[in-house]
Amino acid sequence: MNTALSWIKAYVPELECSGQEYLDALTLSGTKVETYECLDKNLKDIYVGQILSIERHPDADKLIICQVDLGDKKLQIVTGAPNVKVGDKVPVVIDGGKVAGGHDGGPLPEDGIVIKNGKLRGVDSFGMMCSIEELGSDRNMYPEAPENGIYIFPEDTEVGADAIELLGLHDVVFEYEITSNRVDCYSVLGIAREAAATFDKPFVTPEVNVKECDDKIEDYISVEVKDTDLCPRFCARVVKNIKIEPSPQWMQRRLAASGIRPINNLVDITNYVMEEYGQPMHAYDLDKIEGNKIIVKRASEGDTFMTLDGQERKLDGEMLMINDAVKPIGIAGIMGGENSKITDDVKTVCFEAATFNGANVRKSAKRLGLRTDASGKFEKGLDPRNALDAINRACALIQELGCGEVVSGVVDVCEPLKDLNRIKFRPERINELLGTNIDADTMLAIFKKLELVYDEASGEIVIPSFRQDLEGIADLAEEVARFYGYDKIPSTLPSGEATTGKLPFKLRVEAIARQVAQYCGFSQGMCYSFESPKVFDKLLLDSDDPARNAIVISNPLGEDFSIMRTISLNGMLTSLSTNYNRRNTNVRLYEMGNIYLADKLPLESLPDERMQFTLGAYGDIDFFGMKGVVEEFFEAIGISGKIEYDPKAGKNFLHPGRQALISYNGSVLGYLGEVHPAVADNYDLGTKTYIAVIDMPNVLPFASFDRKYVGLAKYPAVSRDISMVVPKEIMVGQIEAMITQRGGKILESLSLFDIYEGSQIKEGYKSVAYNITFRAKDRTLNEDDINGAMKKILNGLESLGIELRA
């Protein structure tokens, strides 16, 4: 939002400050001023001069020689302007003066241009007559300026007067960053109220006196609001005998400084009130409103409507429309219709000032692809009490500018207004929140400047309706802080009980995963969630593999980033391939990233975003090394008991004989293995590569950070070594499971210490050796205890087809 300082001063007349002082003070008091521009920063010694005579230049067809009266002196000026004549009053910059830029409308020089006396084609020229562009402005702010040529002042302008002052260029335009909860500050009055409180100056509201003619509004228009949930208030007033003409220069200047192009008095008044009060308004040609009735209701699904910009818009059943007795004439809060627009032939106008549901306006504007200044204000949620004041202000301006007669009465269709919010005044609590010792009277003085009323009987602060952001005692404390001065508030330690914050359980488990990976020599990587459908073929996935059911991105960057990944391997293998082809010999990477699994395609609900802990490595690592990293992680998060590894994992992208599905208590936690040689070739990996993928949502139910202390053993341990001849198809895991099952309570641990295959072992078998440790917690074991346990273990192993090795 932009405002001119002169407009602010209209409501804070005692305000005197520079642009920088204003910026600093308002920013410190909570109204962020982004930047400012002094309109006269590069203008100096420019006065009103009257052309006394004109003669042609003797040596140039396009130049003329003018004698110009500046009141206290007369100057000769040579110019090429095509639009000047004798008697014209023009801005003249004299020797040593400055202008903002050239007449070509190009970028303005940073420090302006200094004008010096000189000669043009041999003729002396003492100064320069100025176009509006040379004064640093344009025809948007000065529509009366010629498109090419010198600016001409009105005939009654005083010769020798300060041209910069007459043009209103001794002004500063500020740009603000307004937070969405401060709806009141989306208006000049709201900003002026903040400026008055900041500088401790009186705030003066505009006087609104509407003189009405004898006609009654009931004879002109009636209003019916059918959807009061979307329109809690609708005000209408009628003005007859309209005269369309340019608005006065002061109004044009203020609108232009706010970034609004002046059009005519009627349109400018509605825009002026929108900026001044923050209340958008609309004017309808009453003669085009059939049945002299306005009906506010939702549109019918599939209807179309031609808006003021000449575009046909398709409507839906949630959009609120302004209708007459026959047809729609406007989209509520967004834009009026082509069928009721104001033309130069208008005789009678119906003004509308309403309050519409902000969320509905925002959604409607987004669906239509049509966002306007009005919708931008409505979507913030306007104050219903502001509508009547704004429409009366517009009618007062109509009379002030002499462009119509206001019909007596107002149509005001209004739902019951909410009572003003009240907050208990608790100065001691405010001081607790701020860490200050401000007395109650100082706080009440601040509230008074902000128009917050103290009800002494109830001890409550009554909040004006325009301050919708004030809801509780903390909000009052903020008001005290920002106007008392943040720089005056001392630094204090927080009071109350100390609390200890910590990460949620899920993030703690993920943090442990990162720590374990880094401890084991893995570096973290980050991969794209967007992938190409070609990934599935590179990974050799079956045509009916569920992983191929990927979510397609509606606006992809390209085919290589057109789907959401359903498997985390592509990014990992791509990263490993990059490292391999750059001759990095030993690489270990890990990633914590989501995959996106859809319940159904096309999507009917949000996808399941599953965090995957992905490990990838090549070089000095093998299958069992990767398995060790996985088990290190499980141990760190407290997964106790036997992890099962099923070699029949069924993963096409893994080596058929070197892969395993990881399970615990019947739940699949992930998989690991060597990358299939064909897949490695697809990724240009010329070495054995190993990966492991842990599905974190399946891990979380088994994770625990509870630890139980176990004292040192009091009784001695007994060890036994056994060497077995085992069929090759029997896995070590099966052997360990059998030993654990048969060993009973006295089994403390078992450790594999040898595997051998060779000529000394018969075909189809391998030699496996274990160390088994027994210990009892309550006594010293005897030979019978050990022999009994060993007998049970050996019987169990024999049932698997295992023989003791001699």
mmCIF file of N, CA, C and O in Angstrom, residues 512-546:
data_model
loop_
_atom_site.group_PDB
_atom_site.id
_atom_site.type_symbol
_atom_site.label_atom_id
_atom_site.label_comp_id
_atom_site.label_asym_id
_atom_site.label_seq_id
_atom_site.Cartn_x
_atom_site.Cartn_y
_atom_site.Cartn_z
ATOM 1 N N ILE A 512 18.726 -40.479 15.396
ATOM 2 C CA ILE A 512 19.588 -41.628 15.704
ATOM 3 C C ILE A 512 20.062 -42.283 14.406
ATOM 4 O O ILE A 512 21.235 -42.669 14.269
ATOM 5 N N ALA A 513 19.148 -42.383 13.416
ATOM 6 C CA ALA A 513 19.518 -42.979 12.127
ATOM 7 C C ALA A 513 20.654 -42.189 11.489
ATOM 8 O O ALA A 513 21.624 -42.764 10.969
ATOM 9 N N ARG A 514 20.574 -40.878 11.545
ATOM 10 C CA ARG A 514 21.627 -40.049 10.964
ATOM 11 C C ARG A 514 22.949 -40.226 11.725
ATOM 12 O O ARG A 514 24.016 -40.322 11.111
ATOM 13 N N GLN A 515 22.839 -40.264 13.045
ATOM 14 C CA GLN A 515 24.053 -40.417 13.846
ATOM 15 C C GLN A 515 24.756 -41.738 13.554
ATOM 16 O O GLN A 515 25.986 -41.786 13.405
ATOM 17 N N VAL A 516 23.971 -42.834 13.477
ATOM 18 C CA VAL A 516 24.551 -44.150 13.211
ATOM 19 C C VAL A 516 25.207 -44.163 11.830
ATOM 20 O O VAL A 516 26.333 -44.658 11.655
ATOM 21 N N ALA A 517 24.508 -43.604 10.826
ATOM 22 C CA ALA A 517 25.053 -43.592 9.472
ATOM 23 C C ALA A 517 26.372 -42.814 9.426
ATOM 24 O O ALA A 517 27.360 -43.263 8.826
ATOM 25 N N GLN A 518 26.395 -41.671 10.074
ATOM 26 C CA GLN A 518 27.607 -40.856 10.052
ATOM 27 C C GLN A 518 28.742 -41.527 10.835
ATOM 28 O O GLN A 518 29.899 -41.465 10.430
ATOM 29 N N TYR A 519 28.379 -42.189 11.946
ATOM 30 C CA TYR A 519 29.388 -42.922 12.718
ATOM 31 C C TYR A 519 30.011 -44.042 11.883
ATOM 32 O O TYR A 519 31.204 -44.341 12.006
ATOM 33 N N CYS A 520 29.193 -44.635 11.012
ATOM 34 C CA CYS A 520 29.669 -45.734 10.167
ATOM 35 C C CYS A 520 30.297 -45.241 8.869
ATOM 36 O O CYS A 520 30.528 -46.027 7.943
ATOM 37 N N GLY A 521 30.536 -43.947 8.756
ATOM 38 C CA GLY A 521 31.260 -43.405 7.610
ATOM 39 C C GLY A 521 30.409 -42.975 6.442
ATOM 40 O O GLY A 521 30.936 -42.711 5.354
ATOM 41 N N PHE A 522 29.100 -42.851 6.623
ATOM 42 C CA PHE A 522 28.207 -42.439 5.538
ATOM 43 C C PHE A 522 28.029 -40.928 5.556
ATOM 44 O O PHE A 522 27.917 -40.317 6.619
ATOM 45 N N SER A 523 27.976 -40.329 4.367
ATOM 46 C CA SER A 523 27.710 -38.893 4.217
ATOM 47 C C SER A 523 26.268 -38.702 3.761
ATOM 48 O O SER A 523 25.755 -39.472 2.959
ATOM 49 N N GLN A 524 25.644 -37.627 4.266
ATOM 50 C CA GLN A 524 24.237 -37.412 3.934
ATOM 51 C C GLN A 524 24.078 -36.836 2.530
ATOM 52 O O GLN A 524 24.840 -35.969 2.107
ATOM 53 N N GLY A 525 23.076 -37.327 1.835
ATOM 54 C CA GLY A 525 22.709 -36.798 0.520
ATOM 55 C C GLY A 525 21.248 -36.387 0.523
ATOM 56 O O GLY A 525 20.472 -36.787 1.390
ATOM 57 N N MET A 526 20.882 -35.557 -0.448
ATOM 58 C CA MET A 526 19.480 -35.147 -0.609
ATOM 59 C C MET A 526 19.119 -35.325 -2.075
ATOM 60 O O MET A 526 19.818 -34.811 -2.957
ATOM 61 N N CYS A 527 18.049 -36.045 -2.327
ATOM 62 C CA CYS A 527 17.652 -36.368 -3.699
ATOM 63 C C CYS A 527 16.281 -35.774 -3.998
ATOM 64 O O CYS A 527 15.499 -35.484 -3.101
ATOM 65 N N TYR A 528 15.986 -35.617 -5.290
ATOM 66 C CA TYR A 528 14.716 -35.050 -5.719
ATOM 67 C C TYR A 528 13.555 -35.989 -5.402
ATOM 68 O O TYR A 528 13.677 -37.213 -5.529
ATOM 69 N N SER A 529 12.424 -35.404 -5.031
ATOM 70 C CA SER A 529 11.185 -36.182 -4.902
ATOM 71 C C SER A 529 10.514 -36.351 -6.257
ATOM 72 O O SER A 529 9.665 -37.214 -6.431
ATOM 73 N N PHE A 530 10.865 -35.470 -7.227
ATOM 74 C CA PHE A 530 10.329 -35.569 -8.578
ATOM 75 C C PHE A 530 11.234 -36.490 -9.401
ATOM 76 O O PHE A 530 12.459 -36.357 -9.357
ATOM 77 N N GLU A 531 10.639 -37.400 -10.159
ATOM 78 C CA GLU A 531 11.435 -38.329 -10.955
ATOM 79 C C GLU A 531 10.802 -38.548 -12.323
ATOM 80 O O GLU A 531 9.736 -38.024 -12.636
ATOM 81 N N SER A 532 11.488 -39.354 -13.117
ATOM 82 C CA SER A 532 11.020 -39.699 -14.458
ATOM 83 C C SER A 532 10.380 -41.092 -14.428
ATOM 84 O O SER A 532 10.844 -41.977 -13.693
ATOM 85 N N PRO A 533 9.347 -41.336 -15.230
ATOM 86 C CA PRO A 533 8.772 -42.687 -15.318
ATOM 87 C C PRO A 533 9.781 -43.717 -15.823
ATOM 88 O O PRO A 533 9.603 -44.921 -15.608
ATOM 89 N N LYS A 534 10.845 -43.252 -16.480
ATOM 90 C CA LYS A 534 11.854 -44.178 -16.998
ATOM 91 C C LYS A 534 12.623 -44.878 -15.881
ATOM 92 O O LYS A 534 13.290 -45.889 -16.121
ATOM 93 N N VAL A 535 12.535 -44.353 -14.671
ATOM 94 C CA VAL A 535 13.247 -44.940 -13.531
ATOM 95 C C VAL A 535 12.834 -46.386 -13.319
ATOM 96 O O VAL A 535 13.661 -47.246 -13.001
ATOM 97 N N PHE A 536 11.551 -46.686 -13.504
ATOM 98 C CA PHE A 536 11.051 -48.031 -13.221
ATOM 99 C C PHE A 536 11.689 -49.071 -14.138
ATOM 100 O O PHE A 536 11.963 -50.196 -13.720
ATOM 101 N N ASP A 537 11.924 -48.687 -15.388
ATOM 102 C CA ASP A 537 12.588 -49.616 -16.312
ATOM 103 C C ASP A 537 14.064 -49.765 -15.955
ATOM 104 O O ASP A 537 14.616 -50.867 -16.062
ATOM 105 N N LYS A 538 14.712 -48.698 -15.538
ATOM 106 C CA LYS A 538 16.120 -48.798 -15.149
ATOM 107 C C LYS A 538 16.300 -49.730 -13.946
ATOM 108 O O LYS A 538 17.312 -50.413 -13.818
ATOM 109 N N LEU A 539 15.264 -49.763 -13.080
ATOM 110 C CA LEU A 539 15.331 -50.624 -11.896
ATOM 111 C C LEU A 539 14.761 -52.024 -12.147
ATOM 112 O O LEU A 539 14.635 -52.820 -11.207
ATOM 113 N N LEU A 540 14.383 -52.309 -13.387
ATOM 114 C CA LEU A 540 13.894 -53.633 -13.798
ATOM 115 C C LEU A 540 12.615 -54.041 -13.078
ATOM 116 O O LEU A 540 12.361 -55.237 -12.850
ATOM 117 N N LEU A 541 11.787 -53.068 -12.712
ATOM 118 C CA LEU A 541 10.537 -53.398 -12.034
ATOM 119 C C LEU A 541 9.579 -54.087 -12.999
ATOM 120 O O LEU A 541 9.509 -53.751 -14.191
ATOM 121 N N ASP A 542 8.823 -55.063 -12.496
ATOM 122 C CA ASP A 542 7.817 -55.740 -13.313
ATOM 123 C C ASP A 542 6.757 -54.749 -13.765
ATOM 124 O O ASP A 542 6.520 -53.718 -13.112
ATOM 125 N N SER A 543 6.091 -55.059 -14.858
ATOM 126 C CA SER A 543 5.080 -54.154 -15.412
ATOM 127 C C SER A 543 3.909 -53.955 -14.460
ATOM 128 O O SER A 543 3.230 -52.928 -14.511
ATOM 129 N N ASP A 544 3.637 -54.953 -13.604
ATOM 130 C CA ASP A 544 2.527 -54.830 -12.663
ATOM 131 C C ASP A 544 2.999 -54.498 -11.247
ATOM 132 O O ASP A 544 2.236 -54.619 -10.286
ATOM 133 N N ASP A 545 4.237 -54.069 -11.101
ATOM 134 C CA ASP A 545 4.761 -53.723 -9.780
ATOM 135 C C ASP A 545 4.006 -52.504 -9.232
ATOM 136 O O ASP A 545 3.829 -51.506 -9.931
ATOM 137 N N PRO A 546 3.508 -52.577 -7.978
ATOM 138 C CA PRO A 546 2.764 -51.435 -7.404
ATOM 139 C C PRO A 546 3.560 -50.132 -7.390
ATOM 140 O O PRO A 546 2.976 -49.057 -7.407
#
